[in-house]
Every structure is written in structure tokens, then in C-alpha cells.
Tab-separated table of C-alpha atoms and ligand atoms in Angstrom:
chain	number	residue	atom	x	y	z
A	173	MET	CA	-4.629	-24.976	118.092
A	174	ASP	CA	-5.186	-21.805	120.623
A	175	ASN	CA	-9.032	-19.923	120.789
A	176	LEU	CA	-10.123	-21.920	119.016
A	177	PHE	CA	-13.270	-23.962	120.554
A	178	VAL	CA	-15.121	-26.555	119.005
A	179	SER	CA	-18.201	-27.759	121.309
A	180	ASN	CA	-18.461	-31.920	121.914
A	181	HIS	CA	-22.182	-31.289	122.772
A	182	PRO	CA	-24.363	-34.071	122.028
A	183	LEU	CA	-27.090	-32.117	121.310
A	184	ILE	CA	-25.292	-29.711	118.205
A	185	LYS	CA	-23.198	-32.635	116.942
A	186	HIS	CA	-27.677	-34.165	116.282
A	187	LYS	CA	-28.733	-30.960	114.752
A	188	LEU	CA	-25.477	-30.468	112.543
A	189	THR	CA	-26.162	-34.151	111.384
A	190	LYS	CA	-29.619	-33.083	110.037
A	191	LEU	CA	-28.192	-29.264	109.631
A	192	ARG	CA	-25.936	-31.620	106.332
A	193	ASP	CA	-28.346	-33.643	105.404
A	194	LYS	CA	-29.514	-32.504	101.882
A	195	ASP	CA	-33.287	-33.246	102.577
A	196	THR	CA	-33.104	-30.829	105.210
A	197	ASP	CA	-35.695	-28.649	103.591
A	198	PRO	CA	-35.572	-24.210	104.573
A	199	LYS	CA	-38.067	-24.341	107.401
A	200	LYS	CA	-36.153	-26.833	109.486
A	201	PHE	CA	-33.050	-25.138	107.774
A	202	ARG	CA	-33.303	-22.225	109.485
A	203	GLU	CA	-34.568	-23.927	112.942
A	204	LEU	CA	-32.075	-26.238	113.129
A	205	ILE	CA	-28.803	-23.066	112.489
A	206	ARG	CA	-31.349	-20.919	114.974
A	207	GLU	CA	-30.836	-23.934	118.189
A	208	ILE	CA	-27.466	-24.737	117.278
A	209	ALA	CA	-26.856	-20.727	117.308
A	210	GLY	CA	-27.832	-20.511	121.069
A	211	LEU	CA	-25.888	-23.490	122.268
A	212	LEU	CA	-22.545	-22.077	120.992
A	213	ALA	CA	-23.474	-18.585	122.482
A	214	TYR	CA	-24.211	-20.850	125.166
A	215	GLU	CA	-20.983	-22.051	125.094
A	216	ALA	CA	-19.186	-18.852	123.432
A	217	THR	CA	-20.187	-17.211	126.619
A	218	ASN	CA	-19.396	-18.545	128.989
A	219	ASP	CA	-16.874	-15.798	130.082
A	220	LEU	CA	-19.579	-12.321	130.250
A	221	GLN	CA	-18.362	-10.589	133.552
A	222	VAL	CA	-21.031	-10.092	136.083
A	223	SER	CA	-21.891	-8.052	139.021
A	224	PRO	CA	-22.680	-9.167	142.327
A	225	LYS	CA	-26.748	-8.132	143.288
A	226	ASP	CA	-29.482	-8.898	145.671
A	227	VAL	CA	-32.850	-10.256	144.967
A	228	GLU	CA	-36.391	-10.120	146.431
A	229	THR	CA	-37.069	-13.635	146.748
A	230	PRO	CA	-40.938	-14.087	147.728
A	231	MET	CA	-39.441	-15.681	151.003
A	232	ALA	CA	-35.649	-13.578	151.288
A	233	THR	CA	-33.187	-12.156	150.483
A	234	ALA	CA	-31.090	-14.591	148.061
A	235	LYS	CA	-27.538	-12.949	146.644
A	236	GLY	CA	-27.594	-13.383	142.988
A	237	PHE	CA	-25.983	-11.964	139.720
A	238	GLU	CA	-26.426	-9.346	136.756
A	239	LEU	CA	-24.200	-9.573	133.411
A	240	GLN	CA	-22.651	-6.850	133.802
A	241	GLU	CA	-21.170	-6.191	129.882
A	242	LYS	CA	-23.071	-5.550	126.687
A	243	ILE	CA	-23.151	-7.429	123.989
A	244	GLY	CA	-23.323	-6.681	120.120
A	245	LEU	CA	-23.753	-8.959	117.508
A	246	VAL	CA	-22.286	-8.949	114.227
A	247	PRO	CA	-23.958	-11.511	111.769
A	248	ILE	CA	-22.340	-11.548	108.064
A	249	LEU	CA	-24.777	-10.825	105.561
A	250	ARG	CA	-26.622	-13.444	104.782
A	251	SER	CA	-26.558	-16.247	106.097
A	252	GLY	CA	-25.569	-14.413	109.310
A	253	LEU	CA	-28.624	-13.278	110.161
A	254	GLY	CA	-30.203	-16.591	110.475
A	255	MET	CA	-27.899	-17.331	113.615
A	256	VAL	CA	-29.526	-13.641	115.408
A	257	GLU	CA	-32.849	-15.168	116.606
A	258	GLY	CA	-31.396	-18.269	118.522
A	259	VAL	CA	-28.517	-15.879	120.673
A	260	TRP	CA	-30.542	-13.202	120.881
A	261	GLU	CA	-33.643	-15.290	122.726
A	262	LEU	CA	-30.835	-15.583	125.098
A	263	MET	CA	-29.569	-11.854	125.705
A	264	PRO	CA	-33.082	-10.043	124.510
A	265	SER	CA	-30.914	-6.802	125.048
A	266	ALA	CA	-28.167	-7.360	122.760
A	267	GLU	CA	-27.601	-4.971	119.797
A	268	VAL	CA	-27.552	-6.721	116.606
A	269	TRP	CA	-25.187	-4.327	113.907
A	270	HIS	CA	-25.006	-4.815	110.320
A	271	ILE	CA	-22.553	-5.217	107.986
A	272	GLY	CA	-22.514	-6.265	104.333
A	273	LEU	CA	-19.502	-7.830	102.991
A	274	TYR	CA	-20.159	-9.994	99.905
A	275	ARG	CA	-17.382	-12.752	98.631
A	276	ASP	CA	-16.682	-11.968	94.454
A	277	GLU	CA	-16.524	-15.372	93.036
A	278	ARG	CA	-13.505	-14.235	90.747
A	279	THR	CA	-10.794	-13.497	93.600
A	280	LEU	CA	-12.837	-15.002	96.672
A	281	LYS	CA	-11.756	-11.742	98.758
A	282	PRO	CA	-14.604	-9.693	100.450
A	283	VAL	CA	-16.291	-6.324	98.852
A	284	GLU	CA	-17.871	-4.079	102.393
A	285	TYR	CA	-21.008	-2.696	100.658
A	286	TYR	CA	-22.902	-1.586	103.693
A	287	ASN	CA	-21.795	-0.359	107.244
A	288	LYS	CA	-24.448	0.603	109.784
A	289	LEU	CA	-22.521	0.824	112.967
A	290	PRO	CA	-22.133	4.349	115.048
A	291	VAL	CA	-19.634	6.363	115.150
A	292	SER	CA	-18.391	5.036	118.685
A	293	PRO	CA	-18.421	1.346	120.089
A	294	SER	CA	-21.374	0.689	122.273
A	295	VAL	CA	-21.024	-2.198	123.881
A	296	GLY	CA	-18.399	-4.477	125.105
A	297	LEU	CA	-18.148	-8.133	123.473
A	298	CYS	CA	-18.650	-8.385	119.962
A	299	LEU	CA	-19.949	-11.675	118.936
A	300	ILE	CA	-19.771	-12.650	115.471
A	301	LEU	CA	-22.018	-14.852	113.835
A	302	ASP	CA	-21.371	-16.271	109.973
A	303	PRO	CA	-22.247	-20.167	109.611
A	304	MET	CA	-19.631	-20.467	107.129
A	305	LEU	CA	-15.891	-20.177	107.903
A	306	ALA	CA	-13.958	-21.276	104.589
A	307	THR	CA	-11.187	-19.126	102.878
A	308	GLY	CA	-11.696	-16.786	106.550
A	309	GLY	CA	-11.915	-14.228	103.910
A	310	SER	CA	-15.029	-12.630	105.441
A	311	ALA	CA	-13.582	-12.927	108.439
A	312	ILE	CA	-11.439	-11.427	109.345
A	313	ALA	CA	-12.453	-8.181	107.305
A	314	THR	CA	-15.503	-8.258	110.114
A	315	ILE	CA	-12.986	-8.366	112.927
A	316	GLU	CA	-10.974	-5.234	111.256
A	317	VAL	CA	-13.788	-3.615	110.866
A	318	LEU	CA	-14.905	-3.886	114.716
A	319	LYS	CA	-11.395	-3.777	115.622
A	320	ARG	CA	-10.941	-0.122	113.787
A	321	TRP	CA	-14.116	1.274	115.729
A	322	GLY	CA	-12.861	0.017	118.640
A	323	VAL	CA	-14.494	-2.778	119.793
A	324	LYS	CA	-12.313	-4.290	123.276
A	325	ARG	CA	-13.880	-8.406	123.013
A	326	ILE	CA	-14.471	-9.864	119.992
A	327	LYS	CA	-15.904	-13.205	119.394
A	328	PHE	CA	-16.051	-15.085	115.936
A	329	MET	CA	-19.241	-18.016	115.780
A	330	GLY	CA	-19.873	-20.055	113.404
A	331	ILE	CA	-21.094	-23.442	112.655
A	332	ILE	CA	-18.724	-25.630	110.251
A	333	GLY	CA	-15.519	-24.066	109.403
A	334	ALA	CA	-12.497	-25.106	106.939
A	335	PRO	CA	-8.801	-25.457	108.077
A	336	GLU	CA	-7.509	-22.692	105.239
A	337	GLY	CA	-10.239	-19.775	106.659
A	338	ILE	CA	-9.626	-20.773	110.958
A	339	GLY	CA	-5.740	-20.319	110.158
A	340	LEU	CA	-5.998	-17.916	108.058
A	341	VAL	CA	-8.411	-15.927	110.967
A	342	HIS	CA	-5.612	-17.738	113.701
A	343	ARG	CA	-2.300	-15.957	111.427
A	344	GLU	CA	-3.570	-12.314	111.065
A	345	HIS	CA	-5.750	-12.243	114.615
A	346	PRO	CA	-4.322	-15.280	117.469
A	347	ASP	CA	-6.606	-12.900	120.009
A	348	ILE	CA	-9.991	-13.526	118.224
A	349	PRO	CA	-12.344	-16.833	119.714
A	350	LEU	CA	-13.156	-18.943	117.332
A	351	HIS	CA	-16.321	-21.323	118.849
A	352	LEU	CA	-17.649	-23.977	116.112
A	353	ALA	CA	-19.515	-26.964	116.234
A	354	ALA	CA	-17.150	-28.696	113.582
A	355	VAL	CA	-14.655	-28.205	111.407
A	356	ASP	CA	-14.588	-30.151	108.163
A	357	ASP	CA	-12.180	-31.230	105.973
A	358	HIS	CA	-10.788	-28.598	103.490
A	359	LEU	CA	-12.147	-25.845	100.634
A	360	ASN	CA	-12.941	-26.667	96.930
A	361	GLU	CA	-11.461	-25.282	94.613
A	362	ILE	CA	-14.955	-22.421	93.980
A	363	GLY	CA	-14.439	-22.217	97.936
A	364	TYR	CA	-16.730	-23.926	99.003
A	365	ILE	CA	-16.481	-26.381	102.220
A	366	ILE	CA	-16.424	-30.331	101.806
A	367	PRO	CA	-18.369	-31.731	102.698
A	368	GLY	CA	-19.834	-28.938	104.505
A	369	LEU	CA	-23.408	-28.329	103.559
A	370	GLY	CA	-23.377	-26.521	100.427
A	371	ASP	CA	-24.501	-22.925	100.430
A	372	ALA	CA	-25.724	-22.070	103.881
A	373	GLY	CA	-27.185	-18.735	102.067
A	374	ASP	CA	-30.243	-20.569	99.492
A	375	ARG	CA	-30.237	-23.337	101.745
A	376	MET	CA	-31.583	-20.849	104.850
A	377	PHE	CA	-33.718	-18.316	102.350
A	378	GLY	CA	-34.619	-21.119	99.649
A	379	THR	CA	-32.480	-20.201	96.639
A	380	ASP	CA	-30.713	-22.495	95.967
A	381	TYR	CA	-32.190	-23.198	92.639
B	236	LIG	N1	-19.747	-20.476	102.378
B	236	LIG	C1	-21.369	-21.111	102.227
B	236	LIG	O1	-22.568	-21.168	101.982
B	236	LIG	N2	-21.063	-22.688	102.137
B	236	LIG	C2	-19.374	-22.931	101.559
B	236	LIG	O2	-19.318	-24.435	101.721
B	236	LIG	C3	-18.319	-21.930	101.943
B	236	LIG	C4	-19.128	-20.717	102.491
């Protein structure tokens, strides 16, 4: 499928296996989410624009580069928050924008309850962060908010995707690249990814009662 990038990196595969493990505790879970997010961001940003910039070393002038594009991180609350730090470590000047969506348990459709975007976009590229691309509803709703807001370049970064969600996002927004660590088998009747890792938010924030 065009625009679907599933990482083949051994570090990501190893960390994802630990992340899925039901015995991984919330502290380790958060650490793994952060690390995987950083590794995925490294792969997802390999086409960022740079401009030439000379730099003085202690010895002479060297030809170098600087990033041209301003980047916005858009975590889908709540589990997308766990991915922010890992990406931010690589690009500390990125801006973080919050859009709150929750999934209606009955319709499985996203409901927007919080949106703190400024009037016009101040960034060139937005990375949407959500560990679980399940039904695709939240991803599509977020993409639509960002497109309406005027963002020119958008990428989605997730950790596990279900074929159903990937297919839907791709059908509705074929222009949006999807960067994932794995594609799983299917969604169950209540919208969970199988085999997946359970509820990412609950496992991250320790609310898995
Ligand atoms: N959200 C999760 O946290 N887990 C799933 O399996 C699906 C959606």
C-alpha cells in the first residue's frame, strides 16, 4: 500500500515485543513507548528539508546543514502523550499542539472535546502521534482538523496498526503517510487490536484496574 511504512528495524521489533508483554509494568511501558517513538520519528523524518549552513569548527570552516521546516507534534490524547518526549528529544524546538478526542464506546466514533490550536498554523510539518491505529476514526478526525487549519504536510506515527484502520485512513486520506512499528491481525468487536497490547492509555498511566 502506498504511503504505509512499517519499520523493519531490529531495535523497534525487540522493544515492541517487550511492550506487548502483559507483564510489562507501566514504568517500563512508558519508557518503551518513548524509545519506540524516537526510533520511528528518526525514520519518519528522513525527508525533512535542510538548508546549507557553514559552521566554524576549532580547526576551520565546515559545510553543514540546518533544518528548514518547523515541526508540530500532535499527540492524540491520551496515549499519544506517551510518544511526545521520545520525538521531542530528537527535535527540541518542535511545537506541541493538543487536540482532545475520545472514542464513543457505542458508536466507536471520535468526539472532539478539546482543541487548542492557534488561528493559523505556525509549522510546516505536523506529526500526529497515537500508539494505536485501531478503527482509524481518531486519526481521520485529527487529520481533518489539521487540514482545515491549513497544515500543508502531515504524517501519522503510530506503534501498532489494525488493517481496518489503516485501510480507512488510506481510503479517506491517501496523501497522508502512515509510519508504524507493526501491522496486526484484526480489530475485535469492541475495537481493540488483536493481538495488540491491550489498552495503551491504561497500561501507560497505570489505570488498568
Ligand atoms: N486503543 C488501544 O489502546 N488499544 C487498542 O487495541 C485499540 C485502541
